[in-house]
Amino acid sequence: MNANGMTRLGDRLNESRRGSFVGRDGELRRFGRALDGGPDAPRVLFLHGPGGVGKSALLRRFADEAVLRNRPVVRVDGRTAPADVQGFGRALRPASQDPRAVLLIDTFEDRGHLETWLFDECLPCLPDGTVTVVAGRRAPAPVRLADPAWAGLLDVLPVTALDPAESRLFLQRRGVPEALHRDILAFTGGHPLALALAAAATATATATGQSPGPDPTVDWSPGQDVISALLRHLVGDPPTRAHWAALEVCAHAHITSEQLLRALLGEQGRELFAWLREQPYIETTSAGVHPHDVVREALETDLRWRDPDGFADLHTQLRQYLLERVRTATPTRFLQTVGELQFLYRTDGFMSDTHRWHPYGLVEDLPYRPGHEPAVMELIRHREGTDSARTAAYWLARQPEAFRVQRVPPGEDIAGASAWLKLTAFDGEERDPVAAVAWEHVRRHGPLRTGEHISMARFHVGRGTYQRPSPVMDLVLWRMFGEIVRDERLAWTFIVMRDDGFWDQHLLHCDMRRVDTTVEIGGHRYRLFAHDWRPLPTASWLAEKTDEMLGAASGDSALADGPGGDTFVMTHAEFTAAVRSALRTLRWPDELALSPLRNSRLVRAHAMPLEDVLRNAILRLPLERGGEKSHRAALAAFVEGASTQEAAARRLGLPFSTYRRHLADAVERVTDILWRHEIDGTPVRRPGARTAG
């Protein structure tokens, strides 16, 4: 309100800002302590954090608190203040004229070259009662914190994201429907600017009639305008394309080290890593660096939209690098490296529903030692009963090296246990009913060859959480995957879980197929999930999973209305990857149901089951010139279901190399047939079938 008693627009703006301000209780308490004074109170507060995290909003809140205490406020903005010592000093001079002044310096990163002068010459000249707050993207130089003269007088406060409760309150005050909060919080990670942009985008959509409203089935995702605004504000304009590339690597990788950058970007990786460490939106850990969550998501989303082929190439490079690292990792680095590899698949819904990627080191994974036996037996007995514990004791005596225990530092108590058993025919069949079911499955679907073995994941027991997602279960799942990758003579894997349905879809998505027979032990029923690794090595399997993930992500963002409803519009490369995967799962209905082809025009437009579409395409192969050999190979591999490719070749009386050539030709021909029908919209009918109408 001005001297004439009239309300100004600025008054309304300030009132709105105060009403939307949430959180920062700790920072306000420390500022209040500085205002209270006293011999031990700090005289200078230094706020630092990435752009958009709320430093300026906090300074405005500090100004309000100072005014309430009748203390004069001097504001200086680094963006507009003179860049030289004399000019900047003149801007600060009013603070030296009143011992009760509060000096607020914002955007100090733009005048960071004046830091030494500010602390050594300027601030010491201010009256002792003056409270100074400096806000910038970077923390003060380490020499400042090491100077004993400033001990107790300088309080350095990192400004971080809002916690989940504060973020929800922020969205509530902006009128964002509660049904959208989860998706918005997942993207923003509590970053205030990202929250504000998301809230504004939601308000705009509501005003234009495009808002999803409170419908809980509607997902929220950031528009490209939100992404662009965030990148401009948070990242700015990196010096060169190489710096952009380093940011893109850092965004896609879980943790980025100098070694990783050198492997992907060459010798300039050393310089680029040093640059990354200096950025205010990059956090440093003992293993390397990573961006703030919202920066990671913005960079990833932007690259996927701007250069999908570049994103796919980056993913492939990282996958190949980390796959090799898993194979060669030392025991102390093994699980961390597996977690970094699996992090590449975090956007896969099944993966994100069951993994949290907790900070590495939150839980320790340790080899089993004889002294652990009482705790391990107690855990298994408590969760699975005496009979299961008796079976575990049998395996402990035979394969103690197969067991791992998990511990939550700093405590010494065992928080979880699990076993990764390696069995040759027919280990444990007489003593363990689960092993008996596994061996019966192997006999029927793919007997072992010389030198091969099976693996069986058993006794996944977490204290409190049992087999539900947790830091303990993350490490158990990572070890399973890592052991599979490193085992060159592995024929079959069996994962054993309580038969309550929780893990069914996740494991099916990972090509672990349910064994028909369940096992009851101690009043609990258990389900085996099996996979034969011989037809497709793990590296090739992971490459196909990559194609599926990238194809599904692209398809989800390109929905178009077709004659039979919403259909996926896929590129030829995405379509090819989906066909290859679907053919391999043709005899497994549960897994085939996960194929992106189920939403193709081939299926939707003609109300034809995907299984029939694929079988009809195979049956049409003999109609093509030279297609008879391909037809026989496809029947043996995908319809009749030979246990291995070698078995299929023997069944057809062909050398293995010849069979592989015919099968590759069959896959290519089937893909071409399906693609032609997908494009022209005609159904894939069995040869000789009459066309309706």
XYZ file of C-alpha atoms in Angstrom:
693
model
C 0.000 0.000 0.000
C 1.379 3.424 -0.938
C 1.339 6.691 1.033
C -2.185 7.486 -0.246
C -3.566 4.225 1.133
C -3.983 2.656 -2.314
C -3.201 -1.039 -2.832
C -0.481 -1.567 -5.411
C -0.131 -4.469 -7.822
C 3.161 -5.292 -6.104
C 1.301 -5.742 -2.819
C -0.953 -8.331 -4.408
C 2.053 -10.093 -5.942
C 3.811 -10.249 -2.586
C 0.692 -11.557 -0.890
C 0.341 -14.265 -3.556
C 3.993 -15.268 -3.147
C 3.630 -15.490 0.623
C 0.524 -17.625 0.243
C 2.215 -20.088 -2.086
C 5.423 -20.404 -0.051
C 5.833 -23.833 1.586
C 8.529 -25.567 3.623
C 12.008 -24.246 4.440
C 11.354 -24.411 8.194
C 14.995 -25.238 8.955
C 16.346 -22.343 6.908
C 13.866 -19.927 8.516
C 14.920 -21.036 11.999
C 18.587 -20.448 11.201
C 17.830 -17.028 9.744
C 15.803 -16.191 12.848
C 18.756 -17.184 15.017
C 20.947 -14.780 13.032
C 18.395 -11.977 13.519
C 18.267 -12.671 17.256
C 21.990 -11.912 17.443
C 24.131 -12.963 20.345
C 27.833 -13.777 20.495
C 27.399 -17.244 18.945
C 24.888 -16.311 16.235
C 26.070 -16.340 12.600
C 26.440 -13.020 10.821
C 26.540 -14.370 7.251
C 24.304 -17.040 5.726
C 25.338 -18.485 2.358
C 22.530 -20.221 0.435
C 23.529 -22.388 -2.508
C 21.695 -24.742 -4.843
C 20.779 -25.291 -8.499
C 18.673 -22.858 -10.463
C 14.964 -22.866 -9.720
C 15.343 -24.624 -6.373
C 13.843 -21.660 -4.509
C 16.736 -19.484 -3.329
C 15.145 -16.215 -4.492
C 11.798 -17.184 -2.956
C 13.591 -17.899 0.314
C 15.330 -14.513 0.192
C 11.941 -12.823 -0.248
C 10.674 -14.758 2.770
C 13.742 -13.631 4.740
C 12.970 -10.033 3.750
C 9.418 -10.402 5.076
C 10.756 -11.727 8.399
C 13.206 -8.831 8.653
C 10.471 -6.270 7.967
C 8.280 -7.831 10.658
C 11.125 -7.134 13.091
C 11.432 -3.551 11.868
C 14.872 -4.144 10.393
C 15.842 -2.278 7.200
C 16.440 -4.527 4.185
C 19.056 -3.874 1.468
C 18.626 -5.975 -1.671
C 21.335 -6.509 -4.304
C 20.915 -8.716 -7.403
C 24.064 -10.119 -9.003
C 22.453 -10.016 -12.432
C 22.125 -6.228 -12.416
C 24.715 -5.011 -9.891
C 28.002 -3.637 -11.296
C 30.627 -6.299 -11.963
C 33.600 -4.327 -10.637
C 34.661 -3.968 -7.009
C 33.932 -0.236 -6.813
C 30.468 -0.494 -8.364
C 29.437 -3.567 -6.392
C 30.702 -1.908 -3.220
C 28.513 1.140 -3.880
C 25.484 -1.159 -4.231
C 26.217 -2.663 -0.785
C 26.995 0.664 0.921
C 23.485 1.276 2.409
C 23.970 -1.841 4.573
C 26.942 -0.169 6.288
C 24.871 2.787 7.502
C 22.590 0.949 9.968
C 23.801 -1.745 12.403
C 20.359 -3.396 12.200
C 20.398 -3.725 8.407
C 19.749 -7.026 6.657
C 21.740 -7.345 3.420
C 20.346 -9.817 0.860
C 22.566 -10.625 -2.159
C 20.849 -12.777 -4.816
C 22.233 -14.541 -7.920
C 25.788 -14.210 -6.625
C 27.019 -16.783 -9.185
C 26.963 -13.932 -11.734
C 29.457 -12.042 -9.574
C 31.360 -15.021 -8.214
C 34.700 -13.472 -9.168
C 34.134 -11.002 -6.315
C 33.875 -13.676 -3.603
C 37.377 -13.165 -2.177
C 36.910 -9.383 -2.052
C 33.454 -9.768 -0.493
C 34.666 -11.958 2.380
C 38.116 -10.460 2.915
C 37.409 -6.735 2.495
C 33.719 -5.871 2.267
C 31.815 -7.910 4.869
C 34.372 -7.342 7.665
C 33.668 -3.588 7.344
C 29.941 -3.926 8.062
C 28.586 -3.198 11.568
C 28.620 -6.264 13.848
C 24.820 -6.338 14.050
C 24.354 -6.563 10.281
C 22.981 -9.875 8.971
C 24.050 -10.772 5.432
C 22.546 -13.500 3.252
C 24.311 -14.468 0.018
C 22.514 -16.761 -2.465
C 24.136 -18.401 -5.478
C 24.241 -21.633 -7.416
C 27.661 -22.637 -6.113
C 28.848 -23.107 -2.553
C 31.549 -20.758 -1.265
C 35.144 -21.721 -1.975
C 36.484 -24.439 0.361
C 39.085 -22.000 1.713
C 36.212 -19.998 3.178
C 34.960 -22.954 5.186
C 38.488 -23.810 6.307
C 39.197 -20.293 7.617
C 38.943 -20.465 11.438
C 38.170 -16.753 11.561
C 34.781 -17.412 9.939
C 33.933 -20.387 12.154
C 30.626 -19.659 13.855
C 30.100 -16.474 11.849
C 29.419 -18.142 8.477
C 26.484 -20.557 8.106
C 26.407 -22.393 4.751
C 22.941 -23.712 3.835
C 22.398 -25.958 0.805
C 18.909 -25.302 -0.596
C 17.463 -28.588 -1.792
C 14.190 -29.868 -3.228
C 10.985 -29.882 -1.207
C 10.097 -33.128 0.528
C 7.032 -35.111 -0.693
C 4.655 -33.624 1.902
C 5.767 -30.070 1.101
C 5.504 -30.775 -2.633
C 1.923 -32.028 -2.288
C 1.027 -28.931 -0.273
C 2.601 -26.798 -3.025
C 0.433 -28.503 -5.662
C -2.686 -28.266 -3.504
C -2.218 -24.505 -3.124
C -1.857 -24.230 -6.907
C -5.122 -26.116 -7.424
C -3.602 -29.196 -9.093
C -5.977 -32.219 -8.932
C -4.769 -34.751 -6.400
C -5.014 -37.563 -8.972
C -2.088 -35.954 -10.840
C 0.172 -35.438 -7.835
C 1.952 -38.795 -8.026
C 3.079 -38.403 -11.639
C 4.076 -34.762 -11.156
C 6.084 -35.569 -8.021
C 7.798 -38.463 -9.804
C 8.945 -36.131 -12.574
C 9.854 -33.063 -10.505
C 11.499 -34.738 -7.530
C 10.258 -31.818 -5.407
C 12.089 -29.183 -7.465
C 10.083 -25.951 -6.940
C 10.486 -24.526 -10.448
C 9.473 -27.844 -12.012
C 6.490 -28.031 -9.658
C 5.469 -24.495 -10.607
C 5.771 -25.180 -14.342
C 3.794 -28.407 -14.017
C 1.092 -26.629 -12.028
C 0.935 -23.837 -14.607
C 0.711 -26.338 -17.474
C -2.132 -28.137 -15.674
C -3.964 -24.841 -15.136
C -3.550 -23.970 -18.824
C -4.915 -27.352 -19.873
C -7.901 -26.870 -17.566
C -8.610 -23.421 -19.003
C -8.539 -24.744 -22.566
C -10.669 -27.792 -21.789
C -7.774 -30.253 -22.190
C -7.262 -31.078 -18.523
C -7.487 -34.741 -17.555
C -9.236 -33.579 -14.396
C -9.453 -35.798 -11.357
C -9.638 -39.045 -13.331
C -7.109 -41.343 -11.547
C -6.626 -43.406 -14.696
C -5.060 -40.473 -16.560
C -1.275 -40.163 -16.452
C 0.459 -36.788 -16.355
C 3.587 -36.183 -18.387
C 5.499 -32.942 -18.945
C 4.908 -31.150 -22.227
C 7.828 -30.039 -24.346
C 7.241 -26.448 -23.243
C 7.843 -27.480 -19.627
C 10.968 -29.423 -20.601
C 12.388 -26.530 -22.633
C 11.779 -24.016 -19.870
C 13.454 -26.248 -17.306
C 16.519 -26.865 -19.446
C 16.925 -23.161 -20.195
C 16.747 -22.296 -16.522
C 18.604 -25.234 -14.993
C 21.227 -26.137 -17.588
C 21.524 -23.002 -19.686
C 23.822 -23.214 -22.691
C 26.740 -25.663 -22.221
C 29.961 -24.556 -23.958
C 30.148 -27.185 -26.720
C 28.350 -30.197 -28.207
C 30.758 -32.413 -26.248
C 29.497 -30.865 -23.007
C 25.918 -31.584 -24.098
C 26.953 -35.178 -24.803
C 28.453 -35.477 -21.305
C 25.180 -34.217 -19.831
C 23.190 -36.759 -21.847
C 25.432 -39.589 -20.636
C 25.124 -38.334 -17.073
C 21.327 -38.213 -17.386
C 20.968 -41.762 -18.714
C 23.566 -43.464 -16.513
C 22.858 -44.082 -12.837
C 26.283 -42.846 -11.735
C 28.800 -41.224 -14.098
C 32.524 -41.627 -13.518
C 35.451 -40.204 -15.443
C 36.171 -43.736 -16.663
C 32.654 -44.010 -18.115
C 32.960 -40.694 -19.946
C 36.330 -41.686 -21.400
C 34.869 -44.994 -22.595
C 31.990 -43.271 -24.407
C 33.439 -39.862 -25.355
C 37.188 -40.451 -25.638
C 40.046 -38.735 -23.847
C 38.077 -35.499 -23.505
C 36.125 -37.390 -20.850
C 38.593 -36.208 -18.196
C 37.937 -32.543 -18.964
C 34.190 -33.106 -19.290
C 34.013 -34.913 -15.951
C 35.746 -31.991 -14.253
C 33.200 -29.643 -15.858
C 30.275 -31.775 -14.683
C 31.510 -31.662 -11.089
C 31.374 -27.865 -11.157
C 27.729 -27.645 -12.211
C 25.279 -26.724 -9.416
C 22.664 -29.255 -10.583
C 25.176 -32.132 -10.385
C 25.604 -34.038 -7.140
C 28.832 -35.825 -6.201
C 28.980 -39.242 -4.531
C 31.787 -41.618 -3.634
C 31.195 -43.514 -6.913
C 30.852 -40.553 -9.293
C 28.341 -37.852 -10.163
C 24.666 -37.711 -11.059
C 22.210 -34.915 -11.874
C 19.309 -33.772 -9.745
C 16.245 -35.889 -10.532
C 14.396 -33.175 -12.423
C 17.474 -32.345 -14.529
C 17.882 -36.034 -15.352
C 14.252 -36.380 -16.412
C 14.286 -33.167 -18.438
C 17.468 -34.117 -20.321
C 16.198 -37.653 -20.988
C 12.783 -36.507 -22.183
C 14.295 -33.820 -24.392
C 16.754 -36.211 -26.050
C 14.061 -38.849 -26.665
C 11.881 -36.192 -28.328
C 14.621 -34.332 -30.196
C 16.781 -37.261 -31.374
C 15.241 -40.703 -30.769
C 17.961 -42.423 -32.802
C 20.631 -40.644 -30.762
C 18.922 -41.749 -27.556
C 18.844 -45.352 -28.790
C 22.552 -45.186 -29.710
C 23.445 -43.799 -26.280
C 21.428 -46.534 -24.572
C 23.144 -49.216 -26.659
C 26.626 -47.872 -25.891
C 25.913 -47.737 -22.177
C 24.366 -51.204 -22.184
C 27.366 -52.753 -23.921
C 29.824 -50.958 -21.632
C 28.012 -51.937 -18.432
C 27.380 -55.498 -19.599
C 31.117 -55.993 -19.973
C 31.683 -54.331 -16.598
C 29.269 -56.793 -14.966
C 31.184 -59.705 -16.464
C 34.534 -58.428 -15.153
C 33.553 -56.614 -11.929
C 35.343 -57.390 -8.701
C 33.185 -58.812 -5.876
C 33.046 -55.430 -4.141
C 31.806 -53.663 -7.300
C 29.652 -56.467 -8.705
C 26.205 -55.553 -7.360
C 26.686 -51.830 -7.868
C 27.543 -52.436 -11.525
C 24.523 -54.711 -11.983
C 22.318 -52.006 -10.492
C 23.777 -49.466 -12.908
C 23.001 -51.774 -15.839
C 19.426 -52.368 -14.679
C 18.962 -48.624 -14.123
C 19.016 -48.212 -17.916
C 15.626 -49.975 -17.925
C 14.057 -47.873 -15.170
C 11.380 -46.455 -17.511
C 10.059 -49.958 -18.071
C 6.880 -50.051 -15.987
C 7.542 -53.527 -14.615
C 11.040 -52.523 -13.526
C 10.029 -49.235 -11.918
C 7.233 -50.956 -9.978
C 9.636 -53.342 -8.250
C 12.967 -51.461 -8.015
C 13.765 -48.268 -6.152
C 17.524 -47.834 -6.741
C 18.152 -46.870 -3.148
C 21.514 -45.198 -2.445
C 24.252 -47.793 -2.835
C 25.562 -48.825 0.568
C 22.193 -48.471 2.321
C 22.232 -52.271 2.555
C 25.333 -54.474 2.575
C 25.366 -57.768 0.676
C 27.804 -60.196 2.291
C 28.940 -63.772 1.621
C 27.538 -66.325 4.030
C 29.780 -67.296 6.960
C 29.221 -70.169 9.433
C 28.480 -67.634 12.152
C 25.455 -66.427 10.165
C 23.690 -69.810 10.315
C 21.506 -69.189 13.415
C 20.218 -65.868 12.050
C 19.602 -67.277 8.553
C 17.764 -70.299 9.915
C 15.648 -68.115 12.188
C 14.680 -65.844 9.275
C 13.655 -68.736 7.016
C 11.855 -70.591 9.813
C 9.922 -67.462 10.796
C 8.810 -66.655 7.239
C 8.550 -70.060 5.571
C 8.243 -72.617 8.359
C 10.252 -75.514 9.752
C 10.122 -77.671 6.604
C 11.587 -74.913 4.450
C 14.273 -74.236 7.052
C 15.168 -77.930 7.026
C 15.603 -77.795 3.233
C 17.708 -74.645 3.547
C 19.952 -76.410 6.075
C 20.438 -79.223 3.523
C 21.618 -76.740 0.886
C 23.724 -74.787 3.385
C 25.643 -77.968 4.117
C 26.147 -78.718 0.414
C 26.610 -75.221 -1.083
C 27.351 -72.628 1.615
C 28.963 -70.418 -1.047
C 25.555 -70.107 -2.764
C 24.066 -68.157 0.146
C 24.244 -64.408 0.736
C 23.139 -62.336 3.690
C 22.111 -58.681 3.803
C 22.780 -56.244 6.617
C 21.677 -52.633 7.196
C 24.589 -50.550 8.568
C 25.526 -49.577 11.168
C 23.747 -52.501 12.820
C 25.148 -56.022 12.794
C 21.830 -57.889 12.594
C 21.038 -59.915 9.483
C 18.221 -58.183 7.567
C 17.803 -60.726 4.774
C 19.116 -63.875 3.128
C 18.921 -65.640 -0.229
C 20.542 -68.457 -2.188
C 21.703 -68.845 -5.792
C 22.159 -72.600 -6.189
C 24.069 -74.139 -9.104
C 22.966 -77.701 -9.790
C 24.079 -80.491 -12.088
C 21.774 -83.396 -12.878
C 20.002 -84.267 -10.646
C 21.191 -82.500 -7.514
C 18.705 -82.307 -4.647
C 15.896 -84.062 -6.455
C 15.319 -86.517 -3.612
C 15.616 -84.001 -0.764
C 14.054 -80.788 -2.093
C 10.554 -80.874 -3.659
C 11.248 -77.581 -5.463
C 14.368 -79.053 -7.079
C 12.318 -82.106 -8.086
C 9.848 -79.907 -9.987
C 12.707 -78.020 -11.663
C 14.400 -81.219 -12.832
C 11.124 -82.622 -14.162
C 10.651 -79.422 -16.182
C 14.182 -79.726 -17.577
C 13.579 -83.350 -18.612
C 10.447 -82.386 -20.531
C 11.612 -79.135 -22.136
C 15.376 -79.196 -22.630
C 17.707 -81.749 -21.003
C 21.202 -80.666 -20.064
C 24.133 -81.188 -22.385
C 27.670 -82.019 -21.334
C 29.137 -79.341 -19.082
C 25.849 -77.505 -18.512
C 24.041 -76.815 -15.249
C 20.956 -75.078 -13.962
C 20.625 -72.313 -11.372
C 17.885 -72.019 -8.786
C 17.136 -68.854 -6.802
C 15.684 -69.856 -3.410
C 14.926 -68.607 0.104
C 14.481 -64.876 -0.595
C 13.725 -63.741 2.929
C 13.774 -60.110 4.054
C 13.097 -59.261 7.661
C 9.817 -57.369 7.784
C 9.267 -57.126 4.026
C 9.815 -60.792 3.075
C 9.634 -60.830 -0.752
C 8.169 -57.375 -1.358
C 10.206 -54.521 -2.952
C 12.777 -53.169 -0.521
C 16.501 -52.301 -0.434
C 17.167 -55.934 0.513
C 15.071 -57.311 -2.369
C 16.760 -54.942 -4.823
C 20.126 -56.547 -4.073
C 18.662 -60.059 -4.278
C 17.235 -59.352 -7.754
C 20.430 -57.657 -8.904
C 22.487 -60.681 -7.880
C 20.171 -63.010 -9.800
C 20.582 -60.974 -12.981
C 24.330 -60.531 -12.554
C 24.915 -64.238 -11.985
C 22.946 -65.053 -15.134
C 25.027 -62.617 -17.188
C 28.340 -64.054 -15.920
C 27.507 -67.749 -16.228
C 28.585 -69.051 -19.655
C 27.506 -72.672 -19.036
C 24.070 -71.875 -17.671
C 21.258 -73.821 -19.348
C 18.205 -73.042 -17.212
C 17.347 -70.552 -14.466
C 14.558 -71.176 -11.963
C 13.376 -68.388 -9.671
C 11.246 -69.550 -6.757
C 8.703 -67.159 -5.219
C 5.740 -67.398 -2.870
C 2.770 -68.135 -5.120
C 0.744 -65.004 -4.355
C 0.847 -63.464 -7.836
C 2.886 -60.387 -6.884
C 5.902 -61.153 -9.091
C 4.092 -62.921 -11.940
C 3.889 -60.053 -14.442
C 7.367 -58.755 -13.654
C 8.997 -62.155 -14.175
C 6.963 -62.903 -17.281
C 8.122 -59.593 -18.709
C 11.686 -60.793 -18.048
C 10.925 -64.004 -19.996
C 10.766 -66.099 -16.815
C 7.820 -68.399 -17.580
C 5.655 -70.024 -14.945
C 6.169 -73.728 -14.419
C 2.787 -75.473 -14.304
C 3.437 -77.402 -11.092
C 3.440 -75.525 -7.783
C 5.004 -76.809 -4.560
C 3.543 -76.640 -1.049
C 6.015 -76.487 1.829
C 5.044 -75.806 5.432
C 1.560 -74.631 4.482
C 2.844 -72.148 1.888
C 2.609 -72.605 -1.882
C 5.585 -71.699 -4.105
C 5.803 -71.034 -7.833
C 8.808 -71.693 -10.099
C 9.594 -69.355 -12.999
C 11.877 -70.842 -15.672
C 13.999 -69.681 -18.594
C 16.181 -71.650 -21.013
C 19.150 -69.422 -21.907
C 20.575 -71.595 -24.687
C 18.472 -70.419 -27.676
C 19.331 -66.751 -27.057
C 22.429 -65.649 -25.075
C 21.923 -63.038 -22.385
C 23.583 -60.241 -24.399
C 21.231 -60.823 -27.346
C 18.249 -61.175 -25.002
C 19.088 -57.849 -23.370
C 19.439 -56.217 -26.792
C 15.938 -57.401 -27.704
C 14.603 -56.062 -24.405
C 16.170 -52.732 -25.318
C 14.395 -52.738 -28.684
C 11.094 -53.556 -26.984
C 11.535 -50.796 -24.412
C 12.515 -48.145 -26.940
C 9.805 -49.243 -29.338
C 7.128 -49.228 -26.647
C 8.223 -45.792 -25.451
C 8.021 -44.426 -28.977
C 4.710 -46.138 -29.619
C 3.171 -44.760 -26.457
C 3.943 -41.259 -27.621
C 2.505 -41.758 -31.121
C -1.055 -43.009 -30.704
C -3.304 -42.712 -33.724
C -6.938 -43.653 -34.245
C -7.357 -46.697 -36.446
C -10.466 -48.460 -37.694
C -10.524 -50.720 -34.652
C -9.680 -48.130 -31.979
C -6.382 -46.778 -30.699
C -3.434 -48.388 -32.477
C 0.296 -48.019 -32.021
C 2.126 -46.222 -34.803
C 5.568 -47.820 -34.887
C 8.590 -47.257 -37.051
C 9.774 -50.180 -39.143
C 12.664 -50.806 -36.712
C 10.295 -50.844 -33.735
C 7.864 -53.105 -35.595
C 10.683 -55.510 -36.498
C 11.843 -55.749 -32.879
C 8.271 -56.394 -31.722
C 7.776 -59.182 -34.297
C 11.026 -60.926 -33.302
C 10.028 -60.869 -29.654
C 6.461 -61.996 -30.348
C 7.605 -64.992 -32.422
C 9.798 -66.186 -29.542
C 6.816 -66.032 -27.160
C 4.212 -67.478 -29.546
C 3.710 -70.571 -27.374
C 3.523 -68.558 -24.129
C 0.154 -66.728 -24.048
C 0.853 -64.782 -20.850
C 4.024 -63.296 -22.264
C 2.624 -62.805 -25.767
C -0.077 -60.658 -24.169
C 2.649 -58.129 -23.246
C 3.689 -57.575 -26.890
C 3.182 -54.053 -28.294
C 1.828 -55.781 -31.421
C -1.407 -56.461 -29.524
C -2.308 -52.812 -30.254
C -1.260 -52.886 -33.908
C -3.712 -52.457 -36.780
C -3.081 -56.129 -37.644
C -4.866 -57.083 -34.423
C -7.182 -54.186 -33.555
C -8.615 -53.422 -36.985
C -9.684 -57.013 -37.667
C -10.408 -58.285 -34.125
C -7.894 -61.078 -34.760
C -5.861 -62.551 -31.882
C -2.138 -61.841 -32.162
C -1.392 -65.577 -31.975
C -3.527 -66.170 -35.094
C -1.873 -63.260 -36.911
C 1.592 -64.715 -36.317
C 0.625 -68.296 -37.169
C -1.108 -67.177 -40.358
C 1.994 -65.266 -41.436
C 4.125 -68.384 -40.895
C 1.634 -70.492 -42.869
C 1.906 -68.046 -45.786
C 5.661 -68.568 -46.157
C 5.364 -71.483 -48.661
C 3.406 -69.158 -50.983
C 6.544 -67.052 -51.467
C 9.320 -68.018 -53.861
C 11.852 -70.117 -51.964
C 9.801 -69.897 -48.785
C 9.383 -73.620 -48.069
C 12.690 -73.973 -46.197
C 11.933 -70.878 -44.140
C 8.475 -72.277 -43.391
C 9.898 -75.528 -41.997
C 12.416 -73.670 -39.843
C 9.756 -71.317 -38.443
C 7.386 -74.209 -37.657
C 10.126 -76.045 -35.751
C 11.252 -72.963 -33.823
C 8.017 -71.123 -33.040
C 5.034 -73.472 -33.507
C 6.184 -76.997 -32.680
C 8.482 -75.708 -29.963
C 11.812 -77.521 -30.086
C 13.633 -77.204 -26.758
C 16.726 -75.680 -28.397
C 17.783 -74.530 -31.829
C 20.146 -77.498 -32.012
C 17.200 -79.828 -31.368
C 15.186 -78.115 -34.109
C 18.062 -78.545 -36.558
C 18.313 -82.264 -35.708
C 14.557 -82.676 -36.135
C 14.813 -81.203 -39.632
C 17.978 -83.141 -40.485
C 19.927 -79.949 -41.147
C 23.397 -78.739 -40.139
C 23.015 -76.180 -37.367
C 24.461 -73.340 -39.468
C 22.022 -74.099 -42.291
C 19.083 -74.166 -39.909
C 20.098 -70.804 -38.434
C 20.255 -69.320 -41.936
C 16.778 -70.629 -42.794
C 15.380 -69.371 -39.489
C 16.825 -65.873 -39.975
C 15.277 -65.808 -43.464
C 11.940 -66.927 -41.978
C 11.915 -64.135 -39.403
C 12.718 -61.585 -42.089
C 9.986 -62.891 -44.397
C 7.362 -63.011 -41.623
C 8.246 -59.448 -40.657
C 7.869 -58.309 -44.261
C 4.486 -60.034 -44.569
C 3.185 -58.464 -41.377
C 4.564 -55.029 -42.224
C 2.846 -55.024 -45.634
C -0.496 -55.871 -44.031
C 0.046 -53.342 -41.229
C 0.622 -50.592 -43.798
C -2.227 -51.406 -46.212
C -4.691 -52.377 -43.460
C -5.632 -55.825 -44.840
C -5.943 -58.835 -42.505
C -3.362 -61.647 -42.421
C -5.506 -64.683 -43.254
C -4.617 -68.360 -43.440
C -3.825 -69.559 -46.966
C -7.062 -70.623 -48.659
C -9.311 -68.742 -46.196
C -12.137 -66.859 -47.839
C -12.424 -63.102 -47.474
C -15.597 -61.985 -45.718
C -18.119 -60.184 -47.937
